[in-house]
mmCIF file of C-alpha atoms in Angstrom:
data_model
loop_
_atom_site.group_PDB
_atom_site.id
_atom_site.type_symbol
_atom_site.label_atom_id
_atom_site.label_comp_id
_atom_site.label_asym_id
_atom_site.label_seq_id
_atom_site.Cartn_x
_atom_site.Cartn_y
_atom_site.Cartn_z
ATOM 1 C CA MET A 1146 33.041 -6.635 6.764
ATOM 2 C CA LYS A 1147 36.749 -7.095 6.374
ATOM 3 C CA ASP A 1148 38.722 -6.772 9.630
ATOM 4 C CA SER A 1149 41.250 -4.014 10.159
ATOM 5 C CA ILE A 1150 44.562 -5.763 10.781
ATOM 6 C CA TYR A 1151 47.402 -4.455 12.920
ATOM 7 C CA ARG A 1152 50.752 -6.126 12.140
ATOM 8 C CA ILE A 1153 53.576 -5.857 14.641
ATOM 9 C CA SER A 1154 56.914 -7.564 15.145
ATOM 10 C CA LEU A 1155 58.211 -8.020 18.691
ATOM 11 C CA ASP A 1156 61.787 -8.987 19.533
ATOM 12 C CA ILE A 1157 61.785 -11.416 22.471
ATOM 13 C CA HIS A 1158 65.416 -10.512 23.265
ATOM 14 C CA ALA A 1159 64.635 -6.800 23.664
ATOM 15 C CA HIS A 1160 62.982 -4.973 26.573
ATOM 16 C CA GLY A 1161 60.473 -2.177 26.955
ATOM 17 C CA SER A 1162 57.304 -1.390 25.097
ATOM 18 C CA GLN A 1163 57.805 -2.036 21.395
ATOM 19 C CA ALA A 1164 54.575 -0.776 19.816
ATOM 20 C CA VAL A 1165 51.614 1.537 20.375
ATOM 21 C CA LEU A 1166 48.387 0.789 18.496
ATOM 22 C CA LYS A 1167 45.313 3.025 18.532
ATOM 23 C CA ALA A 1168 41.651 2.042 18.291
ATOM 24 C CA LYS A 1169 38.213 3.167 19.386
ATOM 25 C CA THR A 1170 36.162 1.544 22.105
ATOM 26 C CA ALA A 1171 33.615 -0.996 20.820
ATOM 27 C CA ASP A 1172 35.697 -1.767 17.690
ATOM 28 C CA THR A 1173 35.496 -5.557 17.404
ATOM 29 C CA GLY A 1174 36.349 -5.682 13.699
ATOM 30 C CA ARG A 1175 40.063 -5.625 14.385
ATOM 31 C CA LYS A 1176 42.797 -8.264 14.486
ATOM 32 C CA LEU A 1177 46.321 -8.191 15.788
ATOM 33 C CA VAL A 1178 48.923 -10.230 13.899
ATOM 34 C CA VAL A 1179 52.207 -10.615 15.768
ATOM 35 C CA SER A 1180 55.457 -12.027 14.464
ATOM 36 C CA LEU A 1181 58.187 -12.769 16.971
ATOM 37 C CA ARG A 1182 61.866 -12.184 16.440
ATOM 38 C CA ALA A 1183 64.845 -13.306 18.520
ATOM 39 C CA GLY A 1184 67.663 -10.793 18.274
ATOM 40 C CA GLY A 1185 66.487 -9.762 14.822
ATOM 41 C CA ALA A 1186 66.114 -13.293 13.405
ATOM 42 C CA PRO A 1187 62.652 -14.835 13.021
ATOM 43 C CA TYR A 1188 61.555 -16.859 16.048
ATOM 44 C CA ILE A 1189 59.990 -20.110 14.831
ATOM 45 C CA ILE A 1190 56.862 -21.094 16.775
ATOM 46 C CA ALA A 1191 56.803 -24.844 17.424
ATOM 47 C CA ASP A 1192 53.718 -26.818 16.460
ATOM 48 C CA ASP A 1193 53.055 -27.808 20.089
ATOM 49 C CA CYS A 1194 52.842 -24.189 21.302
ATOM 50 C CA TYR A 1195 49.757 -22.177 22.064
ATOM 51 C CA ALA A 1196 49.557 -18.410 22.454
ATOM 52 C CA VAL A 1197 47.634 -16.239 24.887
ATOM 53 C CA PHE A 1198 46.942 -12.502 24.655
ATOM 54 C CA LYS A 1199 47.426 -11.038 28.152
ATOM 55 C CA ALA A 1200 46.441 -7.489 28.999
ATOM 56 C CA THR A 1201 45.643 -5.177 31.863
ATOM 57 C CA LYS A 1202 42.992 -2.645 30.891
ATOM 58 C CA PRO A 1203 43.061 0.940 32.198
ATOM 59 C CA ASP A 1204 40.311 0.147 34.727
ATOM 60 C CA GLY A 1205 42.333 -2.753 36.194
ATOM 61 C CA THR A 1206 40.349 -5.593 34.628
ATOM 62 C CA ILE A 1207 42.370 -8.233 32.800
ATOM 63 C CA LEU A 1208 42.282 -10.254 29.610
ATOM 64 C CA PHE A 1209 43.733 -13.753 29.234
ATOM 65 C CA ASN A 1210 42.493 -14.680 25.781
ATOM 66 C CA ALA A 1211 43.265 -17.418 23.311
ATOM 67 C CA CYS A 1212 45.105 -16.678 20.090
ATOM 68 C CA THR A 1213 45.649 -18.769 17.001
ATOM 69 C CA THR A 1214 48.947 -19.405 15.270
ATOM 70 C CA GLU A 1215 49.253 -19.591 11.523
ATOM 71 C CA ASN A 1216 52.249 -19.290 9.199
ATOM 72 C CA ASN A 1217 54.523 -18.558 12.169
ATOM 73 C CA GLU A 1218 52.351 -15.611 13.247
ATOM 74 C CA ILE A 1219 50.160 -15.149 16.315
ATOM 75 C CA ILE A 1220 46.651 -13.890 15.598
ATOM 76 C CA TYR A 1221 44.413 -12.228 18.168
ATOM 77 C CA GLU A 1222 40.883 -11.172 17.266
ATOM 78 C CA PHE A 1223 39.519 -8.307 19.352
ATOM 79 C CA THR A 1224 36.552 -9.228 21.554
ATOM 80 C CA LYS A 1225 33.988 -6.862 23.036
ATOM 81 C CA GLN A 1226 35.989 -6.932 26.274
ATOM 82 C CA THR A 1227 39.264 -6.074 24.543
ATOM 83 C CA CYS A 1228 38.112 -2.539 23.879
ATOM 84 C CA THR A 1229 35.713 -1.532 26.654
ATOM 85 C CA ALA A 1230 37.951 0.696 28.787
ATOM 86 C CA VAL A 1231 39.213 4.075 27.595
ATOM 87 C CA GLY A 1232 42.947 4.640 27.989
ATOM 88 C CA ARG A 1233 46.184 2.658 27.769
ATOM 89 C CA CYS A 1234 45.932 -1.116 27.788
ATOM 90 C CA ARG A 1235 49.268 -2.831 28.564
ATOM 91 C CA CYS A 1236 49.570 -6.059 26.592
ATOM 92 C CA GLU A 1237 51.880 -8.988 25.920
ATOM 93 C CA ILE A 1238 51.745 -12.372 24.240
ATOM 94 C CA ALA A 1239 52.564 -15.515 26.214
ATOM 95 C CA LEU A 1240 53.724 -18.518 24.216
ATOM 96 C CA TYR A 1241 53.266 -21.806 26.103
ATOM 97 C CA GLY A 1242 54.881 -25.102 25.108
ATOM 98 C CA LEU A 1243 53.559 -28.521 26.040
ATOM 99 C CA ASP A 1244 56.959 -29.107 27.692
ATOM 100 C CA ASP A 1245 55.999 -26.528 30.385
ATOM 101 C CA LYS A 1246 58.221 -23.837 28.850
ATOM 102 C CA LEU A 1247 57.055 -20.248 28.509
ATOM 103 C CA ILE A 1248 58.242 -17.296 26.450
ATOM 104 C CA THR A 1249 56.588 -13.929 26.975
ATOM 105 C CA SER A 1250 56.842 -11.144 24.430
ATOM 106 C CA PRO A 1251 57.878 -7.616 25.280
ATOM 107 C CA CYS A 1252 55.025 -5.298 26.185
ATOM 108 C CA PHE A 1253 53.053 -3.283 23.677
ATOM 109 C CA THR A 1254 50.245 -0.798 24.199
ATOM 110 C CA LEU A 1255 46.723 -0.554 22.856
ATOM 111 C CA LEU A 1256 45.421 2.983 23.247
ATOM 112 C CA PHE A 1257 41.619 3.144 23.261
ATOM 113 C CA VAL A 1258 39.697 6.370 22.771
ATOM 114 C CA ARG A 1259 35.948 6.654 23.246
ATOM 115 C CA THR A 1260 33.792 6.426 20.166
ATOM 116 C CA ILE A 1261 31.127 9.102 19.687
ATOM 117 C CA ASN A 1262 27.835 7.387 20.412
ATOM 118 C CA ILE A 1263 25.092 9.816 19.369
ATOM 119 C CA PHE A 1264 22.281 7.267 19.051
ATOM 120 C CA TYR A 1265 22.557 5.371 22.335
ATOM 121 C CA PRO A 1266 24.763 7.455 24.643
ATOM 122 C CA ASP A 1267 23.866 5.430 27.755
ATOM 123 C CA GLU A 1268 24.453 2.044 26.118
ATOM 124 C CA SER A 1269 27.912 0.671 26.699
ATOM 125 C CA VAL A 1270 29.511 -2.671 27.460
ATOM 126 C CA GLU A 1271 30.684 -3.022 31.043
ATOM 127 C CA SER A 1272 34.380 -3.774 31.320
ATOM 128 C CA THR A 1273 35.014 -7.131 32.988
ATOM 129 C CA ASP A 1274 37.785 -9.701 33.170
ATOM 130 C CA GLU A 1275 37.860 -12.192 30.288
ATOM 131 C CA PHE A 1276 39.609 -15.582 30.200
ATOM 132 C CA SER A 1277 38.885 -17.231 26.841
ATOM 133 C CA ALA A 1278 42.180 -19.151 26.939
ATOM 134 C CA LEU A 1279 41.157 -20.919 30.158
ATOM 135 C CA THR A 1280 37.628 -21.516 28.895
ATOM 136 C CA ASN A 1281 39.010 -23.114 25.722
ATOM 137 C CA LEU A 1282 41.305 -25.409 27.751
ATOM 138 C CA VAL A 1283 38.402 -26.560 29.945
ATOM 139 C CA GLU A 1284 36.246 -27.260 26.867
ATOM 140 C CA GLU A 1285 39.097 -29.209 25.241
ATOM 141 C CA ALA A 1286 39.560 -31.272 28.426
ATOM 142 C CA ARG A 1287 35.829 -32.056 28.439
ATOM 143 C CA ARG A 1288 35.997 -33.259 24.811
ATOM 144 C CA VAL A 1289 38.950 -35.513 25.647
ATOM 145 C CA ILE A 1290 37.172 -36.934 28.700
ATOM 146 C CA ASP A 1291 33.993 -37.498 26.688
ATOM 147 C CA GLY A 1292 36.032 -39.388 24.096
ATOM 148 C CA VAL A 1293 37.733 -41.616 26.689
ATOM 149 C CA VAL A 1294 35.044 -42.236 29.316
ATOM 150 C CA PRO A 1295 31.820 -43.942 28.165
ATOM 151 C CA SER A 1296 28.761 -41.796 28.646
ATOM 152 C CA GLY A 1297 27.024 -42.201 31.994
ATOM 153 C CA ILE A 1298 29.979 -43.565 34.010
ATOM 154 C CA ILE A 1299 31.026 -40.205 35.402
ATOM 155 C CA GLU A 1300 28.447 -37.686 36.464
ATOM 156 C CA ALA A 1301 29.817 -34.246 37.169
ATOM 157 C CA THR A 1302 28.237 -30.880 37.519
ATOM 158 C CA VAL A 1303 29.992 -27.672 36.602
ATOM 159 C CA GLU A 1304 28.523 -24.460 37.924
#
């Protein structure tokens, strides 16, 4: 199936919520493509930056999920956790540089309405916190360590 793509442009020099997007709960076939502007001019994303989708869901759980950058756009693919809670989800994009600098986009809103589930009305995904950006960083650190430290020298257990 081809994803449904939302395209928004956020001006990092402006304030307030700059977009409202609507979707149904359980819709994981959606992507968000964000371009950043700085006072109306395109904001160029440096090669050493990484982006994180941050959101507070209506039930208070949070998302801190990895994004990709391509052609000066930030791409976020909806996960099951993105769309589990009905209501307004306050969102922003955080752009981190390897030089410890941070730029956070203005807020935007995802509005989730419940899908009609006539076949399995009691089956739903429980809304929980999700931190794919942190998980990805830990996995990347493990790959770097594995490449530097010969196997068997360091024994560590992660629970």
